[in-house]
Amino acid sequence: MKFKTAMVIFQPSGRRGRVPTGISIVEASRQLGVDIETPCGEKQICGKCKIRIEQGIFKKMGIDSKYIHAGPWQTGEEKYISADEKENGYRMGCVATVEDDLLIFLPEAARAGKQVVSKAARPLDITLNPAVKQYEIKPVPPSLEDPAGDFERICDAMEKDFAIKSLGIDFTVLRDLHKKLKAGKWEATVTVWMDREIISVRHGHNLLSFGLAIDIGTTTVAVYLCNLKTGQVIDTLSMMNPQVKYGEDVVSRISFHMDNDDGLERMSTDLIKGLNGLIDQILSREYELPYPDNNAEDRAKRLFRIKREDIQDISIACNTAMHHILLKLDPEPLGVIPFTPAVHHSLDIKARDLGIRINNAAYIFMLPSEAGFVGGDNVGVILAEEPHLQKQIQLIIDIGTNGELVLGNKDRLICSSCATGPALEGAQIEFGMRAAPGAIERVKIDPKTHEVDYRVIGRDSWRRYSEPEEMKTKGICGSGILDAVSQLFLSGIVAKSGAFSKTNQHPKRFRKHPETEIKEFVLAWANETSIGKDIVITQHDIRQIQMAKASIYTGCKLMMRKLNIDQIESIKLAGAFGAHIDCAQALVIGMLPDCAIDRIVSVGNAAGDGCRIALLNRNKRLEADKISRNVEYMELTLEENFQWQLMEATQFPHMKDTFPHLKGVVPDHILNQK
Amino acid sequence: MKFKTAMVIFQPSGRRGRVPTGISIVEASRQLGVDIETPCGEKQICGKCKIRIEQGIFKKMGIDSKYIHAGPWQTGEEKYISADEKENGYRMGCVATVEDDLLIFLPEAARAGKQVVSKAARPLDITLNPAVKQYEIKPVPPSLEDPAGDFERICDAMEKDFAIKSLGIDFTVLRDLHKKLKAGKWEATVTVWMDREIISVRHGHNLLSFGLAIDIGTTTVAVYLCNLKTGQVIDTLSMMNPQVKYGEDVVSRISFHMDNDDGLERMSTDLIKGLNGLIDQILSREYELPYPDNNAEDRAKRLFRIKREDIQDISIACNTAMHHILLKLDPEPLGVIPFTPAVHHSLDIKARDLGIRINNAAYIFMLPSEAGFVGGDNVGVILAEEPHLQKQIQLIIDIGTNGELVLGNKDRLICSSCATGPALEGAQIEFGMRAAPGAIERVKIDPKTHEVDYRVIGRDSWRRYSEPEEMKTKGICGSGILDAVSQLFLSGIVAKSGAFSKTNQHPKRFRKHPETEIKEFVLAWANETSIGKDIVITQHDIRQIQMAKASIYTGCKLMMRKLNIDQIESIKLAGAFGAHIDCAQALVIGMLPDCAIDRIVSVGNAAGDGCRIALLNRNKRLEADKISRNVEYMELTLEENFQWQLMEATQFPHMKDTFPHLKGVVPDHILNQK
């Protein structure tokens, strides 16, 4: 008799898998490699394992109905879960059982071990010229002889001292203007947006002014808190895009909108709530003033907290679908030929119009979009890497849930979008997980013995230098999957077609799943894991990677054809994934067009960089609009031979093709063997 | 033994008085001349008399506490009053009794007999050049070859067909843009604000576009619904300013804000709710297209209803305090020397930012203010009467709850504000009421017999030509009070000082109130009224009128002194009151500076006219800002001898002074008698 099993998905990690029904949610989380905090050892006395049962629709998975399939409420739970929370689906993870398919959200408090923030800010050389600037003024106090309005006094002072004329003011700033001017004894700091509109008047000198550069990915959201007076990045925060529960990729989210009357509203609201949560985190943190410090005791004096009104500007870079969903613009046309966006141009929107809670009169700058599938995030990449200003032809590949490609130089720049899917981020892979502690990030397979070595995020040493029990791995992240596939291919375990080769049975690690009969290869034995079972890579996983890499490769090739380019001099890999992969392995499996391996560089989160550039330099906002107008969008799927090329590219390449680039990287006997 | 009495005030009429406790609210309303609908004859079977018990603070009246002093809830009331309404203070007027002081609001449905809308629009010669204009375009539909965004297509068409460049768009218009363009088969009507920002895109041709000119008085709000394509006034609506319950004049409202943390919020919210109510009325009405009509049967086809999105612009004129309270700008500085407003300049505010529900992206234009006590309504008066463009010196007196005075010509224009108080509008007068059916609006007293004749609003003939029972009067409105005081003076019943003269006892109509011992003169006997008691004018009423007229006269005189003018050539009376008074009587009591009576003209609601001008001609908005900058404000109370002059002006003038202007108007024997 088979046990009945149920599909359980944990958010925000996206980790999923089938578990036997009847076990507790905490137990299920363990089996699936998700860490729920249980400091009390499931004695039901700490309440830390509080989780939320979510309702969501996962079309892609073929599960179409809402599922709230946890076991019944138990007495004792009410000790930690309020009536209101209960109403909203909260349960204790150590008490509630899995009875059928479940989508579970782990609140921050329940998560043991943080995701690795891979969208850290890199140093950039930005000319500081923010859209939002501060001016210290001393308006003349009113008197009976001169009883003019407070706003007019400020305008007079701004014109006299800074030659800034014709200023407007957000009417909400007028609300307590007089009180503030009086409190500051008619000395004030005025914040002006684009030399056009006063968005804040405060009393005091040397006041703080911050901006947020927000990079909204389909899967991950990164927020860079910047000091608008120095350009410095003060803090970096990130979260999963809360919309993940409505669909993993852009197309599923558009479908969710089309299938649900309130779909757009819900997705937008969830994202805005999430962003407000990150802003609240910023407000709750303590920061240190950046001034040099001679006396350690002064440190306490330099600590400060940021107030809501100190956050005075936001720039947002995201793909066109995220852009439309955030602003509640109907995203349906993005999914239908000819994929028309509502707008390309950048937008200045009052933060309050979106319900984003910063300085009440502040604006949000939405980077312009290039096309229906290439958005402001790609404009950000171009702003940061500047192919449009250079003579040399550049290929920039931004790999996220969607892949975005840019090719060209100052004379001509084309862009395209390819559907890589979430496999490279560890989703839809049997033991896939995000790049978090416990994930296998590097894999080596000995071509002779087929013995596996790997490295785990959070540990420095490789498996072969460690005791098995120390590895405590619980899954594979994107770079690990890529490595594994490449190594399986190089070792001959997997053939050029991607199928496990029949001529080589590798009896120790190769097997068929007893139930599904799907072939799989064991990367880590159960005793090396924290989930108590073997971690394998399946035939299905390999297919997923093949699809993803083929789509990137085909895109690059079709774009090169368009520009009549045979050979690429250099490749820039943008995005978190680009920063983590082993470029040699990517070449081995044929994800990238042929290129000297030392000319492939990772440029990190270039979209986020470009977003910061737009935040800190208003002239770059104009440049962004120029870029979005001038970049030519190429719809790959409509190119001649697209399907055929894509199919061909799913194969792994001949060694002789990749050889010239891999010499010294891949052992000679492998390069020579075929 | 005296009966216990309680003060009862009815809103929105403002009618008030003491009634014996224990009587029903309907009975109290009858005694005070307020008509509550009671079609069922108080049999408790119709529910029409539903009223609301209000909480409010009437400092001026010396009543400082909240009062909800109705008798207990009775079974039967729930038949007509929902639990929610009960929670909000609703009662049945025929059941609930008066137990102590009460402030009662009559919903529209409970009011028998409408107030006379005295703010009707007069024909104006306005060059039509509204801030909001419509353009019909045919953007190129998107294709795979040209997949540019919808907004960019519209911009291309606008530039090609109308040479309008660099357009922005309210991001909310983008939300369903594609759907609308598609529905209209790529023919659309675009509404553009100030040639700058797209605020609406609709499909179809010859679409309607309306704007509202809103004149927010301290006591009355008037809304003019204008066709932005023809300039025509389609409809005029009015209501009491719902803030009246927080205080009758500007100063009491500022105090209400200072005494209550949520005072500003409540006053603003009530006004905005009221405005939205008027807008809802517009949306519920049926209008007729203005095209000429050959066939009566076509009439039905020309009937239309206005949709919310058709209302695409608003201009608002109001005094500075109403301006601040509406926008929730702290009004406290307006009440404290040097009376500084937060802003003089006009403001463009998104209607949605104020919660005013018209086209979602539309703007509100707030007319600029001249000073803390002279606001956009006075700018409106100047826009309409144009003293700033003329050589001849004009004196314009706008009499509302606050009086606003303008004097000068194109070389120099000064303005001031005088506290007339609400007496001229019938408030704080024993039998005072607003200009509504049943109000005495004209009074004549025979100087020999002291017999009284009067005319009532809603009836054409005078008392002497009618049966007493037909008069059915219930109070005196502003013009009636002015007449009465003037006639009492001319007949010698009241002396130059304003006191009832001792030498002339007029035994029939003159008496002392048995309880208060205040002297009073009977205007209408109980059998001529619908309230079953004599309508009198008291010594206190006369004092109120003296104060009001003195304050106007003193203001005019001090302004004339400032401009070195001895004699006024002509006077314009603005405002509803100006339209109703008998100018001769106003000269008799010394309310106006001496002027030939045929040179005193009423110009109606000039503030509302100016507001309409700003709605229909955007250039006039710039002119309004120029006016507000150039008009000099004069704070009367700070002028030399102000107090002394004011005191002197409370007296009635010598006949010989007013004589030259009154010849032919007042009988010779009266002019000659002193």
Coordinates of N, CA and C in Angstrom, one line a residue, chain A residues 128 210 225-235 288-290 612 616:
Chain A
L128 N 26.8 63.1 -8.7 CA 25.6 63.4 -7.8 C 24.8 64.6 -8.2
F210 N 17.0 61.0 2.1 CA 17.3 59.7 1.6 C 16.4 59.4 0.4
L225 N 18.9 51.7 -0.1 CA 18.6 53.0 0.6 C 19.9 53.9 0.4
C226 N 19.7 55.0 -0.2 CA 20.8 55.9 -0.6 C 20.7 57.2 0.1
N227 N 21.8 57.8 0.5 CA 21.9 59.1 1.1 C 21.9 60.1 -0.1
L228 N 20.9 60.9 -0.3 CA 20.8 61.7 -1.4 C 21.9 62.9 -1.4
K229 N 22.5 63.1 -0.2 CA 23.4 64.2 -0.1 C 24.8 63.7 -0.4
T230 N 25.1 62.4 -0.3 CA 26.4 61.8 -0.6 C 26.4 60.8 -1.7
G231 N 25.3 60.3 -2.0 CA 25.2 59.2 -3.0 C 25.5 57.8 -2.4
Q232 N 25.9 57.8 -1.2 CA 26.3 56.5 -0.6 C 25.1 55.6 -0.4
V233 N 25.3 54.3 -0.5 CA 24.3 53.3 -0.2 C 24.4 53.0 1.3
I234 N 23.3 53.3 2.0 CA 23.3 53.1 3.5 C 22.9 51.7 3.8
D235 N 22.1 51.1 3.1 CA 21.5 49.8 3.4 C 20.9 49.2 2.2
E288 N 24.5 54.7 11.2 CA 25.6 55.4 11.7 C 25.9 56.5 10.7
L289 N 26.1 57.7 11.2 CA 26.5 58.8 10.3 C 27.8 58.5 9.7
P290 N 28.1 58.9 8.5 CA 29.3 58.4 7.8 C 30.5 59.3 8.1
R612 N 19.8 53.0 -9.3 CA 20.5 53.9 -8.4 C 21.0 55.2 -9.1
L616 N 20.1 59.1 -8.4 CA 21.1 60.0 -7.9 C 21.5 61.1 -8.9

